[in-house]
């Protein structure tokens, strides 16, 4: 049986007594593209640095292609790394930067020239080989950094927020280029980001990291459709969440959820473990596209009073922030043709299956 390309077994890491990663295990098949997604400070870069060999775990093992790598130094790990800040040599030309890791690996001179030309072509940098790094724009420099990482034909490519220093337009452009490049390569890729849209665009699997723990790992669409926790639902889908008390269960299994203002809304229990009892408090999570806004004034069960607090026109749709009686807010994405006006009193609701109920987690955990 082929071993996973990358495997972490019970990896732990602390800095000055503070636990950054705790008993983290994950495995990644050869050729897969994984996004490590989580808020800033959740431990994503730490995971990448451990795999690259820039630091060592305190506990657990890291295996690449089935081999423990604890004794293998970074430059011998068959791993290409791309950082947010490019980490290029400013005094070298574009071609010299790309050639550098090949020289370190004692690749023959003729082959170095050939590979440098090849990756310059792949990254659409052929005209820039002789230029000094300082003469390039940020987007071009990041393309050089990617070219340098792939020139060694590594089995594993690690990318740490490679686009976060670029402006929006460049990011969108490079994202498309990177997607097609990664699809052509058979390397295994781990891509660190705190941007869920970037994670979904570039990866086929996502691992959501929260405070150094793996919340959920799976195919992108599976995580989007069936988040295993309120944290994943909120972080990955931009969903709003409310605390509610269970007041009963419908014949179809949906929970009736009571709110302090007297309204009842519905949600389905989505977490492992038994369905909560009447009286227990749950976290109800609903995606923006599922939150409906009713301006007709009809007070149906399954809806709640709200005031439109903010409307942002985004071309194809409007993002609408709704303030509830208790001050909590929900965010709804409505079609652009829905003429919703700030200050209007409305009812909000959703189809029962769109409401997802989970155990309560502290709001501060999602930044
Ligand atoms: P992320 O990549 O998710 O933003 P990091 O892995 O960079 O998170 O950091 C996780 C935590 O570990 C943070 O609290 C950070 O301050 C801490 N940390 C990371 N590297 C070091 C280090 N070399 N020394 C001390 N603390 C560190």
mmCIF file of C-alpha atoms and ligand atoms in Angstrom:
data_model
loop_
_atom_site.group_PDB
_atom_site.id
_atom_site.type_symbol
_atom_site.label_atom_id
_atom_site.label_comp_id
_atom_site.label_asym_id
_atom_site.label_seq_id
_atom_site.Cartn_x
_atom_site.Cartn_y
_atom_site.Cartn_z
ATOM 1 C CA UNK A 1 0.000 0.000 0.000
ATOM 2 C CA UNK A 2 1.329 3.480 -0.852
ATOM 3 C CA UNK A 3 1.949 5.479 2.335
ATOM 4 C CA UNK A 4 0.465 8.984 2.629
ATOM 5 C CA UNK A 5 2.767 11.643 1.143
ATOM 6 C CA UNK A 6 2.604 13.596 4.396
ATOM 7 C CA UNK A 7 1.591 12.315 7.776
ATOM 8 C CA UNK A 8 1.525 14.006 11.168
ATOM 9 C CA UNK A 9 1.089 11.666 14.131
ATOM 10 C CA UNK A 10 0.156 13.264 17.436
ATOM 11 C CA UNK A 11 2.283 16.349 16.807
ATOM 12 C CA UNK A 12 2.602 18.859 19.638
ATOM 13 C CA UNK A 13 4.528 22.132 19.802
ATOM 14 C CA UNK A 14 4.885 24.768 22.519
ATOM 15 C CA UNK A 15 6.702 28.081 22.598
ATOM 16 C CA UNK A 16 7.843 29.324 26.030
ATOM 17 C CA UNK A 17 5.332 27.103 27.816
ATOM 18 C CA UNK A 18 2.391 28.085 25.591
ATOM 19 C CA UNK A 19 0.890 25.188 23.658
ATOM 20 C CA UNK A 20 0.569 26.096 19.980
ATOM 21 C CA UNK A 21 -0.249 22.653 18.559
ATOM 22 C CA UNK A 22 -1.801 19.833 20.521
ATOM 23 C CA UNK A 23 -1.788 16.191 19.492
ATOM 24 C CA UNK A 24 -2.316 17.017 15.828
ATOM 25 C CA UNK A 25 -2.723 14.106 13.427
ATOM 26 C CA UNK A 26 -3.447 14.304 9.728
ATOM 27 C CA UNK A 27 -2.478 12.501 6.586
ATOM 28 C CA UNK A 28 -2.395 13.612 3.011
ATOM 29 C CA UNK A 29 -2.390 11.413 -0.088
ATOM 30 C CA UNK A 30 0.165 12.007 -2.835
ATOM 31 C CA UNK A 31 -0.898 14.700 -5.298
ATOM 32 C CA UNK A 32 -3.595 16.200 -3.105
ATOM 33 C CA UNK A 33 -3.912 19.901 -2.427
ATOM 34 C CA UNK A 34 -4.759 20.819 1.137
ATOM 35 C CA UNK A 35 -5.579 24.279 2.470
ATOM 36 C CA UNK A 36 -4.808 24.842 6.142
ATOM 37 C CA UNK A 37 -7.495 27.336 7.051
ATOM 38 C CA UNK A 38 -7.918 29.086 10.369
ATOM 39 C CA UNK A 39 -7.778 32.441 12.113
ATOM 40 C CA UNK A 40 -4.505 34.263 12.588
ATOM 41 C CA UNK A 41 -2.481 32.662 15.389
ATOM 42 C CA UNK A 42 -4.232 29.282 15.173
ATOM 43 C CA UNK A 43 -0.957 27.460 14.395
ATOM 44 C CA UNK A 44 -1.039 27.087 10.592
ATOM 45 C CA UNK A 45 2.482 28.416 9.918
ATOM 46 C CA UNK A 46 3.806 26.351 12.793
ATOM 47 C CA UNK A 47 2.488 23.201 11.068
ATOM 48 C CA UNK A 48 4.113 24.247 7.793
ATOM 49 C CA UNK A 49 7.452 25.023 9.437
ATOM 50 C CA UNK A 50 7.491 21.617 11.124
ATOM 51 C CA UNK A 51 6.849 19.820 7.823
ATOM 52 C CA UNK A 52 9.502 21.926 6.068
ATOM 53 C CA UNK A 53 11.999 21.144 8.835
ATOM 54 C CA UNK A 54 12.520 24.747 9.998
ATOM 55 C CA UNK A 55 11.536 23.666 13.501
ATOM 56 C CA UNK A 56 11.070 20.379 15.349
ATOM 57 C CA UNK A 57 7.948 19.056 17.103
ATOM 58 C CA UNK A 58 8.106 18.554 20.887
ATOM 59 C CA UNK A 59 6.007 15.402 20.619
ATOM 60 C CA UNK A 60 4.788 13.125 17.832
ATOM 61 C CA UNK A 61 6.185 12.248 14.428
ATOM 62 C CA UNK A 62 6.191 13.698 10.938
ATOM 63 C CA UNK A 63 6.548 11.323 8.007
ATOM 64 C CA UNK A 64 7.103 12.205 4.359
ATOM 65 C CA UNK A 65 6.410 9.366 1.922
ATOM 66 C CA UNK A 66 6.280 6.987 4.884
ATOM 67 C CA UNK A 67 9.712 8.006 6.271
ATOM 68 C CA UNK A 68 10.110 9.802 9.614
ATOM 69 C CA UNK A 69 11.896 13.079 8.876
ATOM 70 C CA UNK A 70 13.024 14.116 12.361
ATOM 71 C CA UNK A 71 16.692 13.605 11.414
ATOM 72 C CA UNK A 72 16.455 15.024 7.894
ATOM 73 C CA UNK A 73 17.461 18.709 7.605
ATOM 74 C CA UNK A 74 15.175 21.131 5.769
ATOM 75 C CA UNK A 75 17.241 21.323 2.565
ATOM 76 C CA UNK A 76 17.161 17.537 2.136
ATOM 77 C CA UNK A 77 13.397 17.097 2.538
ATOM 78 C CA UNK A 78 12.294 17.358 -1.129
ATOM 79 C CA UNK A 79 10.048 20.217 -0.106
ATOM 80 C CA UNK A 80 9.599 23.562 -1.895
ATOM 81 C CA UNK A 81 8.462 26.487 0.244
ATOM 82 C CA UNK A 82 6.830 29.784 -0.758
ATOM 83 C CA UNK A 83 6.454 32.483 1.920
ATOM 84 C CA UNK A 84 4.238 35.525 2.201
ATOM 85 C CA UNK A 85 7.253 37.874 2.114
ATOM 86 C CA UNK A 86 8.845 36.207 -0.961
ATOM 87 C CA UNK A 87 12.204 35.656 0.840
ATOM 88 C CA UNK A 88 14.143 36.284 -2.394
ATOM 89 C CA UNK A 89 17.789 37.381 -2.579
ATOM 90 C CA UNK A 90 17.616 41.063 -3.585
ATOM 91 C CA UNK A 91 21.206 41.172 -4.930
ATOM 92 C CA UNK A 92 20.630 38.266 -7.352
ATOM 93 C CA UNK A 93 18.764 38.293 -10.662
ATOM 94 C CA UNK A 94 15.497 36.455 -11.216
ATOM 95 C CA UNK A 95 17.286 33.533 -12.900
ATOM 96 C CA UNK A 96 19.967 33.387 -10.178
ATOM 97 C CA UNK A 97 17.289 33.283 -7.472
ATOM 98 C CA UNK A 98 15.575 30.376 -9.186
ATOM 99 C CA UNK A 99 18.890 28.589 -9.760
ATOM 100 C CA UNK A 100 19.962 28.939 -6.120
ATOM 101 C CA UNK A 101 18.236 25.855 -4.629
ATOM 102 C CA UNK A 102 19.310 23.796 -7.672
ATOM 103 C CA UNK A 103 22.952 24.773 -7.063
ATOM 104 C CA UNK A 104 22.604 23.824 -3.388
ATOM 105 C CA UNK A 105 21.430 20.415 -4.520
ATOM 106 C CA UNK A 106 24.443 20.120 -6.881
ATOM 107 C CA UNK A 107 22.321 19.812 -10.016
ATOM 108 C CA UNK A 108 24.533 19.842 -13.171
ATOM 109 C CA UNK A 109 25.100 23.309 -14.679
ATOM 110 C CA UNK A 110 23.448 22.547 -18.039
ATOM 111 C CA UNK A 111 20.407 21.134 -16.338
ATOM 112 C CA UNK A 112 20.124 24.157 -14.066
ATOM 113 C CA UNK A 113 19.920 26.411 -17.134
ATOM 114 C CA UNK A 114 17.284 24.205 -18.689
ATOM 115 C CA UNK A 115 15.112 23.991 -15.570
ATOM 116 C CA UNK A 116 15.360 27.722 -14.896
ATOM 117 C CA UNK A 117 14.153 28.449 -18.447
ATOM 118 C CA UNK A 118 11.372 25.936 -18.053
ATOM 119 C CA UNK A 119 9.943 27.432 -14.846
ATOM 120 C CA UNK A 120 10.431 30.985 -16.130
ATOM 121 C CA UNK A 121 8.162 29.938 -18.991
ATOM 122 C CA UNK A 122 5.639 28.253 -16.697
ATOM 123 C CA UNK A 123 5.388 31.347 -14.510
ATOM 124 C CA UNK A 124 5.298 33.704 -17.557
ATOM 125 C CA UNK A 125 8.593 35.299 -16.493
ATOM 126 C CA UNK A 126 10.724 34.460 -19.544
ATOM 127 C CA UNK A 127 11.427 38.121 -20.291
ATOM 128 C CA UNK A 128 12.590 38.787 -16.721
ATOM 129 C CA UNK A 129 15.390 36.246 -16.162
ATOM 130 C CA UNK A 130 18.235 38.776 -16.201
ATOM 131 C CA UNK A 131 16.472 41.434 -14.146
ATOM 132 C CA UNK A 132 17.407 42.227 -10.562
ATOM 133 C CA UNK A 133 14.690 41.312 -8.063
ATOM 134 C CA UNK A 134 14.293 44.934 -6.977
ATOM 135 C CA UNK A 135 13.146 45.862 -10.502
ATOM 136 C CA UNK A 136 10.042 43.649 -10.250
ATOM 137 C CA UNK A 137 6.569 44.378 -8.899
ATOM 138 C CA UNK A 138 5.213 42.501 -5.856
ATOM 139 C CA UNK A 139 3.161 40.154 -8.030
ATOM 140 C CA UNK A 140 6.182 39.371 -10.233
ATOM 141 C CA UNK A 141 8.377 38.766 -7.185
ATOM 142 C CA UNK A 142 5.856 36.308 -5.811
ATOM 143 C CA UNK A 143 5.816 34.503 -9.166
ATOM 144 C CA UNK A 144 9.627 34.234 -8.905
ATOM 145 C CA UNK A 145 9.257 32.797 -5.402
ATOM 146 C CA UNK A 146 6.828 30.176 -6.737
ATOM 147 C CA UNK A 147 9.153 29.441 -9.683
ATOM 148 C CA UNK A 148 12.047 28.945 -7.247
ATOM 149 C CA UNK A 149 9.977 26.561 -5.122
ATOM 150 C CA UNK A 150 8.940 24.379 -8.056
ATOM 151 C CA UNK A 151 12.277 24.411 -9.922
ATOM 152 C CA UNK A 152 13.611 21.562 -7.779
ATOM 153 C CA UNK A 153 10.557 19.476 -8.774
ATOM 154 C CA UNK A 154 9.745 18.827 -5.143
ATOM 155 C CA UNK A 155 7.351 16.096 -4.053
ATOM 156 C CA UNK A 156 5.804 18.561 -1.616
ATOM 157 C CA UNK A 157 5.109 22.281 -2.065
ATOM 158 C CA UNK A 158 4.313 24.325 1.041
ATOM 159 C CA UNK A 159 2.827 27.786 0.615
ATOM 160 C CA UNK A 160 2.390 30.178 3.531
ATOM 161 C CA UNK A 161 -0.128 32.917 2.671
ATOM 162 C CA UNK A 162 1.755 33.592 -0.592
ATOM 163 C CA UNK A 163 -0.725 36.203 -1.778
ATOM 164 C CA UNK A 164 -1.460 38.162 1.359
ATOM 165 C CA UNK A 165 0.976 40.972 0.525
ATOM 166 C CA UNK A 166 -0.574 41.557 -2.901
ATOM 167 C CA UNK A 167 -3.441 43.868 -3.781
ATOM 168 C CA UNK A 168 -6.845 42.467 -4.609
ATOM 169 C CA UNK A 169 -6.574 42.561 -8.420
ATOM 170 C CA UNK A 170 -3.155 40.857 -8.414
ATOM 171 C CA UNK A 171 -4.353 38.251 -5.952
ATOM 172 C CA UNK A 172 -7.294 37.335 -8.173
ATOM 173 C CA UNK A 173 -4.997 37.077 -11.211
ATOM 174 C CA UNK A 174 -2.306 35.038 -9.440
ATOM 175 C CA UNK A 175 -4.957 32.790 -7.882
ATOM 176 C CA UNK A 176 -6.133 31.701 -11.323
ATOM 177 C CA UNK A 177 -2.522 31.136 -12.485
ATOM 178 C CA UNK A 178 -1.685 29.202 -9.356
ATOM 179 C CA UNK A 179 -4.791 27.060 -9.633
ATOM 180 C CA UNK A 180 -3.897 25.942 -13.142
ATOM 181 C CA UNK A 181 -0.226 25.435 -12.190
ATOM 182 C CA UNK A 182 -1.115 23.303 -9.162
ATOM 183 C CA UNK A 183 -3.564 21.260 -11.235
ATOM 184 C CA UNK A 184 -0.789 20.415 -13.723
ATOM 185 C CA UNK A 185 1.797 19.519 -11.090
ATOM 186 C CA UNK A 186 1.709 16.154 -9.390
ATOM 187 C CA UNK A 187 3.264 17.533 -6.210
ATOM 188 C CA UNK A 188 1.397 17.374 -2.930
ATOM 189 C CA UNK A 189 0.553 20.915 -1.879
ATOM 190 C CA UNK A 190 -0.237 22.471 1.491
ATOM 191 C CA UNK A 191 -1.485 26.020 1.284
ATOM 192 C CA UNK A 192 -1.854 28.161 4.426
ATOM 193 C CA UNK A 193 -4.503 30.857 4.405
ATOM 194 C CA UNK A 194 -6.988 32.599 6.697
ATOM 195 C CA UNK A 195 -9.186 33.440 3.676
ATOM 196 C CA UNK A 196 -11.905 30.844 3.153
ATOM 197 C CA UNK A 197 -12.540 31.913 -0.438
ATOM 198 C CA UNK A 198 -8.870 31.400 -1.312
ATOM 199 C CA UNK A 199 -8.891 28.014 0.425
ATOM 200 C CA UNK A 200 -11.939 26.912 -1.557
ATOM 201 C CA UNK A 201 -10.544 28.248 -4.831
ATOM 202 C CA UNK A 202 -7.147 26.554 -4.615
ATOM 203 C CA UNK A 203 -7.506 23.380 -2.606
ATOM 204 C CA UNK A 204 -9.449 20.185 -3.020
ATOM 205 C CA UNK A 205 -9.281 19.447 0.697
ATOM 206 C CA UNK A 206 -9.474 21.834 3.618
ATOM 207 C CA UNK A 207 -8.251 21.358 7.176
ATOM 208 C CA UNK A 208 -9.817 23.879 9.542
ATOM 209 C CA UNK A 209 -7.463 24.703 12.421
ATOM 210 C CA UNK A 210 -8.701 26.301 15.635
ATOM 211 C CA UNK A 211 -6.304 27.032 18.525
ATOM 212 C CA UNK A 212 -3.804 24.427 17.327
ATOM 213 C CA UNK A 213 -6.395 21.663 16.978
ATOM 214 C CA UNK A 214 -7.842 20.152 13.827
ATOM 215 C CA UNK A 215 -11.581 20.950 13.780
ATOM 216 C CA UNK A 216 -12.357 19.158 10.522
ATOM 217 C CA UNK A 217 -10.544 17.857 7.439
ATOM 218 C CA UNK A 218 -12.240 16.829 4.237
ATOM 219 C CA UNK A 219 -13.088 17.680 0.647
ATOM 220 C CA UNK A 220 -13.934 21.369 0.200
ATOM 221 C CA UNK A 221 -17.557 20.779 -0.752
ATOM 222 C CA UNK A 222 -18.120 18.347 2.097
ATOM 223 C CA UNK A 223 -16.897 20.901 4.629
ATOM 224 C CA UNK A 224 -19.049 23.607 3.100
ATOM 225 C CA UNK A 225 -22.184 21.465 3.028
ATOM 226 C CA UNK A 226 -21.702 19.540 6.258
ATOM 227 C CA UNK A 227 -19.529 21.505 8.686
ATOM 228 C CA UNK A 228 -18.924 19.365 11.761
ATOM 229 C CA UNK A 229 -18.914 22.219 14.269
ATOM 230 C CA UNK A 230 -20.289 25.723 14.696
ATOM 231 C CA UNK A 231 -16.705 27.003 14.345
ATOM 232 C CA UNK A 232 -16.267 25.403 10.906
ATOM 233 C CA UNK A 233 -19.698 26.614 9.803
ATOM 234 C CA UNK A 234 -18.961 30.172 10.877
ATOM 235 C CA UNK A 235 -15.409 30.287 9.594
ATOM 236 C CA UNK A 236 -15.898 28.521 6.276
ATOM 237 C CA UNK A 237 -19.306 29.775 5.197
ATOM 238 C CA UNK A 238 -19.470 33.219 6.829
ATOM 239 C CA UNK A 239 -22.585 32.010 8.641
ATOM 240 C CA UNK A 240 -24.216 33.975 11.443
ATOM 241 C CA UNK A 241 -24.923 32.331 14.752
ATOM 242 C CA UNK A 242 -27.340 32.779 17.650
ATOM 243 C CA UNK A 243 -27.749 31.051 20.958
ATOM 244 C CA UNK A 244 -31.182 29.508 21.488
ATOM 245 C CA UNK A 245 -32.950 27.223 23.950
ATOM 246 C CA UNK A 246 -34.441 23.951 22.766
ATOM 247 C CA UNK A 247 -38.217 24.020 23.321
ATOM 248 C CA UNK A 248 -39.293 20.884 21.454
ATOM 249 C CA UNK A 249 -38.845 18.721 18.397
ATOM 250 C CA UNK A 250 -40.911 18.566 15.212
ATOM 251 C CA UNK A 251 -42.174 15.225 13.839
ATOM 252 C CA UNK A 252 -39.475 15.503 11.102
ATOM 253 C CA UNK A 253 -36.719 15.796 13.729
ATOM 254 C CA UNK A 254 -36.098 19.561 13.464
ATOM 255 C CA UNK A 255 -35.538 21.260 16.818
ATOM 256 C CA UNK A 256 -37.894 24.029 17.900
ATOM 257 C CA UNK A 257 -35.707 26.783 19.271
ATOM 258 C CA UNK A 258 -37.071 29.471 21.556
ATOM 259 C CA UNK A 259 -35.706 33.016 21.761
ATOM 260 C CA UNK A 260 -36.059 35.569 24.557
ATOM 261 C CA UNK A 261 -38.341 37.766 22.419
ATOM 262 C CA UNK A 262 -40.927 34.958 22.312
ATOM 263 C CA UNK A 263 -40.233 33.825 18.743
ATOM 264 C CA UNK A 264 -39.549 30.243 17.669
ATOM 265 C CA UNK A 265 -37.147 29.245 14.904
ATOM 266 C CA UNK A 266 -36.046 25.857 13.616
ATOM 267 C CA UNK A 267 -32.746 24.058 13.236
ATOM 268 C CA UNK A 268 -31.401 20.536 12.870
ATOM 269 C CA UNK A 269 -28.861 18.990 15.213
ATOM 270 C CA UNK A 270 -25.662 18.576 13.151
ATOM 271 C CA UNK A 271 -23.066 17.589 15.709
ATOM 272 C CA UNK A 272 -22.080 14.062 16.735
ATOM 273 C CA UNK A 273 -23.678 12.951 19.984
ATOM 274 C CA UNK A 274 -27.226 12.860 21.260
ATOM 275 C CA UNK A 275 -29.822 15.474 20.338
ATOM 276 C CA UNK A 276 -30.043 17.991 23.209
ATOM 277 C CA UNK A 277 -32.936 17.902 25.651
ATOM 278 C CA UNK A 278 -35.625 20.521 26.074
ATOM 279 C CA UNK A 279 -34.202 23.461 27.999
ATOM 280 C CA UNK A 280 -30.611 23.033 26.772
ATOM 281 C CA UNK A 281 -28.886 25.942 25.001
ATOM 282 C CA UNK A 282 -27.476 25.348 21.499
ATOM 283 C CA UNK A 283 -25.678 27.435 18.894
ATOM 284 C CA UNK A 284 -27.829 27.937 15.821
ATOM 285 C CA UNK A 285 -25.833 28.683 12.652
ATOM 286 C CA UNK A 286 -27.309 29.886 9.341
ATOM 287 C CA UNK A 287 -25.508 30.775 6.112
ATOM 288 C CA UNK A 288 -26.035 34.238 4.560
ATOM 289 C CA UNK A 289 -27.645 32.809 1.423
ATOM 290 C CA UNK A 290 -30.221 30.932 3.533
ATOM 291 C CA UNK A 291 -31.430 33.862 5.644
ATOM 292 C CA UNK A 292 -34.677 35.171 4.160
ATOM 293 C CA UNK A 293 -35.947 38.692 4.753
ATOM 294 C CA UNK A 294 -39.723 39.280 4.732
ATOM 295 C CA UNK A 295 -40.977 42.850 4.464
ATOM 296 C CA UNK A 296 -44.696 41.912 4.344
ATOM 297 C CA UNK A 297 -45.163 42.190 8.121
ATOM 298 C CA UNK A 298 -46.715 38.689 8.476
ATOM 299 C CA UNK A 299 -45.692 37.127 11.794
ATOM 300 C CA UNK A 300 -45.334 33.440 10.938
ATOM 301 C CA UNK A 301 -43.871 30.849 13.273
ATOM 302 C CA UNK A 302 -40.279 30.280 12.195
ATOM 303 C CA UNK A 303 -39.597 33.995 11.772
ATOM 304 C CA UNK A 304 -38.252 36.677 14.076
ATOM 305 C CA UNK A 305 -38.477 40.482 14.207
ATOM 306 C CA UNK A 306 -35.423 42.394 12.993
ATOM 307 C CA UNK A 307 -34.418 45.806 11.712
ATOM 308 C CA UNK A 308 -32.289 46.293 8.614
ATOM 309 C CA UNK A 309 -29.134 47.797 10.009
ATOM 310 C CA UNK A 310 -26.877 48.010 6.957
ATOM 311 C CA UNK A 311 -27.181 47.241 3.224
ATOM 312 C CA UNK A 312 -24.127 46.796 0.996
ATOM 313 C CA UNK A 313 -24.734 46.562 -2.751
ATOM 314 C CA UNK A 314 -22.218 44.097 -4.219
ATOM 315 C CA UNK A 315 -23.352 44.022 -7.843
ATOM 316 C CA UNK A 316 -24.927 40.583 -8.179
ATOM 317 C CA UNK A 317 -26.396 40.703 -4.651
ATOM 318 C CA UNK A 318 -26.822 42.784 -1.517
ATOM 319 C CA UNK A 319 -25.311 41.940 1.857
ATOM 320 C CA UNK A 320 -27.824 42.903 4.524
ATOM 321 C CA UNK A 321 -27.075 43.128 8.232
ATOM 322 C CA UNK A 322 -30.136 42.524 10.394
ATOM 323 C CA UNK A 323 -30.320 43.597 14.025
ATOM 324 C CA UNK A 324 -32.492 41.520 16.335
ATOM 325 C CA UNK A 325 -34.397 42.786 19.368
ATOM 326 C CA UNK A 326 -31.652 41.621 21.754
ATOM 327 C CA UNK A 327 -28.938 43.413 19.742
ATOM 328 C CA UNK A 328 -27.526 40.284 18.025
ATOM 329 C CA UNK A 329 -26.974 40.541 14.277
ATOM 330 C CA UNK A 330 -27.428 38.211 11.312
ATOM 331 C CA UNK A 331 -25.963 38.655 7.845
ATOM 332 C CA UNK A 332 -28.104 37.776 4.845
ATOM 333 C CA UNK A 333 -27.188 37.713 1.164
ATOM 334 C CA UNK A 334 -30.146 38.752 -0.927
ATOM 335 C CA UNK A 335 -30.591 39.127 -4.695
ATOM 336 C CA UNK A 336 -29.631 42.602 -5.947
ATOM 337 C CA UNK A 337 -33.193 43.206 -7.122
ATOM 338 C CA UNK A 338 -34.538 42.970 -3.536
ATOM 339 C CA UNK A 339 -34.941 46.643 -2.666
ATOM 340 C CA UNK A 340 -34.093 46.533 1.052
ATOM 341 C CA UNK A 341 -33.692 49.816 2.870
ATOM 342 C CA UNK A 342 -31.777 50.561 6.082
ATOM 343 C CA UNK A 343 -34.083 51.190 9.053
ATOM 344 C CA UNK A 344 -36.969 48.991 7.789
ATOM 345 C CA UNK A 345 -38.644 46.608 10.259
ATOM 346 C CA UNK A 346 -38.760 43.096 8.809
ATOM 347 C CA UNK A 347 -39.160 39.412 9.772
ATOM 348 C CA UNK A 348 -36.236 37.041 9.226
ATOM 349 C CA UNK A 349 -36.385 33.264 8.894
ATOM 350 C CA UNK A 350 -35.099 30.250 6.977
ATOM 351 C CA UNK A 351 -36.116 26.817 5.792
ATOM 352 C CA UNK A 352 -35.824 24.426 8.791
ATOM 353 C CA UNK A 353 -33.071 22.381 7.116
ATOM 354 C CA UNK A 354 -30.960 25.571 6.654
ATOM 355 C CA UNK A 355 -30.683 26.068 10.419
ATOM 356 C CA UNK A 356 -27.840 24.017 11.931
ATOM 357 C CA UNK A 357 -27.633 23.478 15.654
ATOM 358 C CA UNK A 358 -24.375 22.613 17.450
ATOM 359 C CA UNK A 359 -22.981 22.716 20.975
ATOM 360 C CA UNK A 360 -22.270 26.290 22.046
ATOM 361 C CA UNK A 361 -18.697 27.571 21.548
ATOM 362 C CA UNK A 362 -17.355 30.926 22.741
ATOM 363 C CA UNK A 363 -17.777 33.635 20.096
ATOM 364 C CA UNK A 364 -14.271 34.951 20.783
ATOM 365 C CA UNK A 365 -12.874 31.764 19.207
ATOM 366 C CA UNK A 366 -13.709 33.069 15.720
ATOM 367 C CA UNK A 367 -11.823 36.215 14.777
HETATM 368 P P1 LIG B 1 -0.945 31.200 12.089
HETATM 369 O O1 LIG B 1 -0.034 30.777 11.004
HETATM 370 O O2 LIG B 1 -2.191 30.385 12.173
HETATM 371 O O3 LIG B 1 -1.247 32.676 12.086
HETATM 372 P P2 LIG B 1 1.312 30.644 13.815
HETATM 373 O O4 LIG B 1 1.605 29.195 13.618
HETATM 374 O O5 LIG B 1 2.170 31.641 13.121
HETATM 375 O O6 LIG B 1 -0.230 30.908 13.495
HETATM 376 O O7 LIG B 1 1.381 30.970 15.357
HETATM 377 C C1 LIG B 1 0.658 30.251 16.338
HETATM 378 C C2 LIG B 1 1.043 30.789 17.705
HETATM 379 O O8 LIG B 1 2.387 30.456 17.995
HETATM 380 C C3 LIG B 1 0.919 32.287 17.831
HETATM 381 O O9 LIG B 1 0.414 32.603 19.104
HETATM 382 C C4 LIG B 1 2.353 32.749 17.686
HETATM 383 O O10 LIG B 1 2.548 33.943 18.379
HETATM 384 C C5 LIG B 1 3.130 31.616 18.306
HETATM 385 N N1 LIG B 1 4.474 31.450 17.686
HETATM 386 C C6 LIG B 1 4.723 31.071 16.415
HETATM 387 N N2 LIG B 1 6.059 30.988 16.175
HETATM 388 C C7 LIG B 1 6.661 31.332 17.354
HETATM 389 C C8 LIG B 1 8.028 31.433 17.775
HETATM 390 N N3 LIG B 1 9.038 31.181 16.936
HETATM 391 N N4 LIG B 1 8.251 31.818 19.047
HETATM 392 C C9 LIG B 1 7.238 32.058 19.911
HETATM 393 N N5 LIG B 1 5.929 31.983 19.577
HETATM 394 C C10 LIG B 1 5.637 31.624 18.327
#
